[in-house]
PDB file of C-alpha atoms in Angstrom:
ATOM      1  CA  UNK C  10     164.927   4.847  -7.409  1.00  0.00           C
ATOM      2  CA  UNK C  11     164.436   1.361  -5.975  1.00  0.00           C
ATOM      3  CA  UNK C  12     167.134   0.055  -3.657  1.00  0.00           C
ATOM      4  CA  UNK C  13     168.185  -3.524  -4.186  1.00  0.00           C
ATOM      5  CA  UNK C  14     169.753  -5.780  -1.631  1.00  0.00           C
ATOM      6  CA  UNK C  15     173.237  -6.923  -2.641  1.00  0.00           C
ATOM      7  CA  UNK C  16     174.420  -8.863   0.426  1.00  0.00           C
ATOM      8  CA  UNK C  17     171.904 -10.835   2.440  1.00  0.00           C
ATOM      9  CA  UNK C  18     172.726 -12.682   5.639  1.00  0.00           C
ATOM     10  CA  UNK C  19     170.520 -15.454   6.932  1.00  0.00           C
ATOM     11  CA  UNK C  20     171.078 -16.680  10.470  1.00  0.00           C
ATOM     12  CA  UNK C  21     170.385 -20.406  10.820  1.00  0.00           C
ATOM     13  CA  UNK C  22     170.414 -22.707  13.832  1.00  0.00           C
ATOM     14  CA  UNK C  23     168.630 -25.840  12.660  1.00  0.00           C
ATOM     15  CA  UNK C  24     165.205 -24.743  13.930  1.00  0.00           C
ATOM     16  CA  UNK C  25     161.969 -24.717  11.929  1.00  0.00           C
ATOM     17  CA  UNK C  26     161.943 -20.914  12.124  1.00  0.00           C
ATOM     18  CA  UNK C  27     165.470 -20.730  10.696  1.00  0.00           C
ATOM     19  CA  UNK C  28     164.400 -23.023   7.841  1.00  0.00           C
ATOM     20  CA  UNK C  29     161.525 -20.656   7.038  1.00  0.00           C
ATOM     21  CA  UNK C  30     163.893 -17.672   7.151  1.00  0.00           C
ATOM     22  CA  UNK C  31     166.304 -19.476   4.823  1.00  0.00           C
ATOM     23  CA  UNK C  32     163.558 -20.203   2.284  1.00  0.00           C
ATOM     24  CA  UNK C  33     162.452 -16.561   2.269  1.00  0.00           C
ATOM     25  CA  UNK C  34     166.057 -15.391   1.965  1.00  0.00           C
ATOM     26  CA  UNK C  35     166.483 -17.599  -1.125  1.00  0.00           C
ATOM     27  CA  UNK C  36     163.651 -15.794  -2.881  1.00  0.00           C
ATOM     28  CA  UNK C  37     164.858 -12.341  -1.898  1.00  0.00           C
ATOM     29  CA  UNK C  38     168.438 -13.105  -2.969  1.00  0.00           C
ATOM     30  CA  UNK C  39     167.250 -14.531  -6.276  1.00  0.00           C
ATOM     31  CA  UNK C  40     165.028 -11.545  -7.087  1.00  0.00           C
ATOM     32  CA  UNK C  41     167.764  -9.060  -6.173  1.00  0.00           C
ATOM     33  CA  UNK C  42     170.708 -10.909  -7.705  1.00  0.00           C
ATOM     34  CA  UNK C  43     172.252 -10.738  -4.239  1.00  0.00           C
ATOM     35  CA  UNK C  44     174.934 -12.737  -2.522  1.00  0.00           C
ATOM     36  CA  UNK C  45     173.838 -14.914   0.379  1.00  0.00           C
ATOM     37  CA  UNK C  46     175.828 -15.316   3.581  1.00  0.00           C
ATOM     38  CA  UNK C  47     174.737 -18.278   5.711  1.00  0.00           C
ATOM     39  CA  UNK C  48     175.678 -17.781   9.357  1.00  0.00           C
ATOM     40  CA  UNK C  49     175.563 -20.020  12.401  1.00  0.00           C
ATOM     41  CA  UNK C  50     176.790 -18.647  15.725  1.00  0.00           C
ATOM     42  CA  UNK C  51     177.571 -21.292  18.320  1.00  0.00           C
ATOM     43  CA  UNK C  52     176.345 -19.820  21.571  1.00  0.00           C
ATOM     44  CA  UNK C  53     179.194 -20.242  24.038  1.00  0.00           C
ATOM     45  CA  UNK C  54     176.843 -19.472  26.933  1.00  0.00           C
ATOM     46  CA  UNK C  55     175.515 -23.021  26.575  1.00  0.00           C
ATOM     47  CA  UNK C  56     178.968 -24.400  27.389  1.00  0.00           C
ATOM     48  CA  UNK C  57     178.743 -22.881  30.868  1.00  0.00           C
ATOM     49  CA  UNK C  58     175.781 -25.159  31.528  1.00  0.00           C
ATOM     50  CA  UNK C  59     177.837 -28.261  30.834  1.00  0.00           C
ATOM     51  CA  UNK C  60     179.637 -28.975  34.092  1.00  0.00           C
ATOM     52  CA  UNK C  61     182.364 -31.105  32.582  1.00  0.00           C
ATOM     53  CA  UNK C  62     182.993 -28.921  29.556  1.00  0.00           C
ATOM     54  CA  UNK C  63     185.836 -30.053  27.394  1.00  0.00           C
ATOM     55  CA  UNK C  64     186.986 -29.338  23.857  1.00  0.00           C
ATOM     56  CA  UNK C  65     184.865 -32.190  22.476  1.00  0.00           C
ATOM     57  CA  UNK C  66     181.677 -30.211  23.221  1.00  0.00           C
ATOM     58  CA  UNK C  67     182.903 -27.312  21.095  1.00  0.00           C
ATOM     59  CA  UNK C  68     184.153 -29.682  18.410  1.00  0.00           C
ATOM     60  CA  UNK C  69     180.752 -31.408  18.133  1.00  0.00           C
ATOM     61  CA  UNK C  70     178.953 -28.049  17.965  1.00  0.00           C
ATOM     62  CA  UNK C  71     181.386 -26.882  15.282  1.00  0.00           C
ATOM     63  CA  UNK C  72     180.928 -30.069  13.232  1.00  0.00           C
ATOM     64  CA  UNK C  73     177.123 -29.784  13.461  1.00  0.00           C
ATOM     65  CA  UNK C  74     177.291 -26.142  12.328  1.00  0.00           C
ATOM     66  CA  UNK C  75     179.428 -26.909   9.270  1.00  0.00           C
ATOM     67  CA  UNK C  76     177.189 -29.832   8.248  1.00  0.00           C
ATOM     68  CA  UNK C  77     174.084 -27.654   8.656  1.00  0.00           C
ATOM     69  CA  UNK C  78     175.554 -24.829   6.582  1.00  0.00           C
ATOM     70  CA  UNK C  79     176.706 -27.205   3.850  1.00  0.00           C
ATOM     71  CA  UNK C  80     173.140 -28.541   3.545  1.00  0.00           C
ATOM     72  CA  UNK C  81     171.807 -24.996   3.206  1.00  0.00           C
ATOM     73  CA  UNK C  82     174.544 -24.075   0.727  1.00  0.00           C
ATOM     74  CA  UNK C  83     173.659 -27.099  -1.424  1.00  0.00           C
ATOM     75  CA  UNK C  84     169.986 -26.058  -1.405  1.00  0.00           C
ATOM     76  CA  UNK C  85     170.881 -22.460  -2.324  1.00  0.00           C
ATOM     77  CA  UNK C  86     173.015 -23.651  -5.240  1.00  0.00           C
ATOM     78  CA  UNK C  87     170.200 -25.925  -6.425  1.00  0.00           C
ATOM     79  CA  UNK C  88     167.885 -22.895  -6.238  1.00  0.00           C
ATOM     80  CA  UNK C  89     170.199 -21.126  -8.674  1.00  0.00           C
ATOM     81  CA  UNK C  90     172.163 -18.815  -6.400  1.00  0.00           C
ATOM     82  CA  UNK C  91     175.801 -18.439  -7.405  1.00  0.00           C
ATOM     83  CA  UNK C  92     177.262 -16.282  -4.614  1.00  0.00           C
ATOM     84  CA  UNK C  93     176.737 -18.295  -1.417  1.00  0.00           C
ATOM     85  CA  UNK C  94     179.151 -18.252   1.513  1.00  0.00           C
ATOM     86  CA  UNK C  95     179.111 -19.750   4.998  1.00  0.00           C
ATOM     87  CA  UNK C  96     180.434 -18.588   8.349  1.00  0.00           C
ATOM     88  CA  UNK C  97     180.553 -20.388  11.688  1.00  0.00           C
ATOM     89  CA  UNK C  98     181.360 -18.203  14.697  1.00  0.00           C
ATOM     90  CA  UNK C  99     181.490 -18.695  18.453  1.00  0.00           C
ATOM     91  CA  UNK C 100     179.969 -16.236  20.920  1.00  0.00           C
ATOM     92  CA  UNK C 101     176.605 -14.682  21.594  1.00  0.00           C
ATOM     93  CA  UNK C 102     174.386 -14.784  18.465  1.00  0.00           C
ATOM     94  CA  UNK C 103     172.547 -11.645  19.554  1.00  0.00           C
ATOM     95  CA  UNK C 104     175.839  -9.721  19.636  1.00  0.00           C
ATOM     96  CA  UNK C 105     177.900 -11.337  16.896  1.00  0.00           C
ATOM     97  CA  UNK C 106     175.236 -11.226  14.151  1.00  0.00           C
ATOM     98  CA  UNK C 107     174.360  -7.509  14.176  1.00  0.00           C
ATOM     99  CA  UNK C 108     177.491  -5.969  15.658  1.00  0.00           C
ATOM    100  CA  UNK C 109     180.309  -7.994  14.096  1.00  0.00           C
ATOM    101  CA  UNK C 110     179.287 -10.163  11.164  1.00  0.00           C
ATOM    102  CA  UNK C 111     176.825  -7.764   9.508  1.00  0.00           C
ATOM    103  CA  UNK C 112     179.281  -4.882   9.715  1.00  0.00           C
ATOM    104  CA  UNK C 113     182.361  -6.898   8.701  1.00  0.00           C
ATOM    105  CA  UNK C 114     180.597  -8.220   5.571  1.00  0.00           C
ATOM    106  CA  UNK C 115     178.706  -5.055   4.562  1.00  0.00           C
ATOM    107  CA  UNK C 116     175.353  -6.840   4.851  1.00  0.00           C
ATOM    108  CA  UNK C 117     172.326  -4.819   3.780  1.00  0.00           C
ATOM    109  CA  UNK C 118     169.619  -7.294   4.888  1.00  0.00           C
ATOM    110  CA  UNK C 119     169.576  -9.771   7.765  1.00  0.00           C
ATOM    111  CA  UNK C 120     166.910 -12.491   7.621  1.00  0.00           C
ATOM    112  CA  UNK C 121     166.216 -14.538  10.737  1.00  0.00           C
ATOM    113  CA  UNK C 122     163.451 -16.567  12.249  1.00  0.00           C
ATOM    114  CA  UNK C 123     161.330 -15.419  15.136  1.00  0.00           C
ATOM    115  CA  UNK C 124     162.787 -18.179  17.272  1.00  0.00           C
ATOM    116  CA  UNK C 125     161.528 -18.156  20.798  1.00  0.00           C
ATOM    117  CA  UNK C 126     163.224 -18.359  24.096  1.00  0.00           C
ATOM    118  CA  UNK C 127     160.856 -19.200  26.880  1.00  0.00           C
ATOM    119  CA  UNK C 128     158.839 -16.313  28.334  1.00  0.00           C
ATOM    120  CA  UNK C 129     161.100 -15.849  31.365  1.00  0.00           C
ATOM    121  CA  UNK C 130     164.294 -15.679  29.283  1.00  0.00           C
ATOM    122  CA  UNK C 131     162.637 -13.331  26.803  1.00  0.00           C
ATOM    123  CA  UNK C 132     161.591 -11.040  29.663  1.00  0.00           C
ATOM    124  CA  UNK C 133     165.019 -11.046  31.305  1.00  0.00           C
ATOM    125  CA  UNK C 134     167.408 -10.946  28.360  1.00  0.00           C
ATOM    126  CA  UNK C 135     165.326 -10.459  25.227  1.00  0.00           C
ATOM    127  CA  UNK C 136     165.198 -12.633  22.166  1.00  0.00           C
ATOM    128  CA  UNK C 137     167.991 -12.936  19.611  1.00  0.00           C
ATOM    129  CA  UNK C 138     165.756 -11.607  16.828  1.00  0.00           C
ATOM    130  CA  UNK C 139     164.720  -8.607  18.937  1.00  0.00           C
ATOM    131  CA  UNK C 140     168.351  -7.787  19.709  1.00  0.00           C
ATOM    132  CA  UNK C 141     169.320  -8.100  16.036  1.00  0.00           C
ATOM    133  CA  UNK C 142     166.506  -5.720  15.100  1.00  0.00           C
ATOM    134  CA  UNK C 143     167.659  -3.142  17.633  1.00  0.00           C
ATOM    135  CA  UNK C 144     171.376  -3.261  16.823  1.00  0.00           C
ATOM    136  CA  UNK C 145     171.705  -4.149  13.149  1.00  0.00           C
ATOM    137  CA  UNK C 146     173.322  -1.601  10.837  1.00  0.00           C
ATOM    138  CA  UNK C 147     170.919  -2.613   8.054  1.00  0.00           C
ATOM    139  CA  UNK C 148     167.376  -3.795   7.330  1.00  0.00           C
ATOM    140  CA  UNK C 149     166.148  -6.862   9.216  1.00  0.00           C
ATOM    141  CA  UNK C 150     163.403  -9.290   8.209  1.00  0.00           C
ATOM    142  CA  UNK C 151     161.976 -11.407  11.024  1.00  0.00           C
ATOM    143  CA  UNK C 152     160.200 -14.426   9.556  1.00  0.00           C
ATOM    144  CA  UNK C 153     157.105 -15.472  11.470  1.00  0.00           C
ATOM    145  CA  UNK C 154     155.031 -17.515   9.041  1.00  0.00           C
ATOM    146  CA  UNK C 155     155.293 -20.252   6.482  1.00  0.00           C
ATOM    147  CA  UNK C 156     153.951 -18.012   3.705  1.00  0.00           C
ATOM    148  CA  UNK C 157     156.267 -18.005   0.725  1.00  0.00           C
ATOM    149  CA  UNK C 158     157.261 -14.805  -1.030  1.00  0.00           C
ATOM    150  CA  UNK C 159     155.748 -14.642  -4.463  1.00  0.00           C
TER     151      UNK C 159
END
């Protein structure tokens, strides 16, 4: 018996790698008749870097996230997907995606890009995609290339 994915989450952040992951997720969702959950987690750790943090920083990040997700949702609808939802969350992407969002939404496949932190950060804290792979309650697809699924 072949298992089919029913709920697919794709984590997007505006990067080229996230765009590639989104395109692959479209094909997988279409072939499986699955719902697609578009997720952007605003990393609150970056706010600590901004010395004069105020609410406007969070507001701008939130506005960017909603605009980004709406663009992806429009593309998914044009691709023919009917069940497309969006979520914007605040926190650590490497924690929120596998431990909270995937579980709360009964996701059975997470698709994300192999986005890179610099080598020092990767050594010290690990990449987001690596952390998702280790802690996800479901299958994870890390997209590394521009090859399209056929």
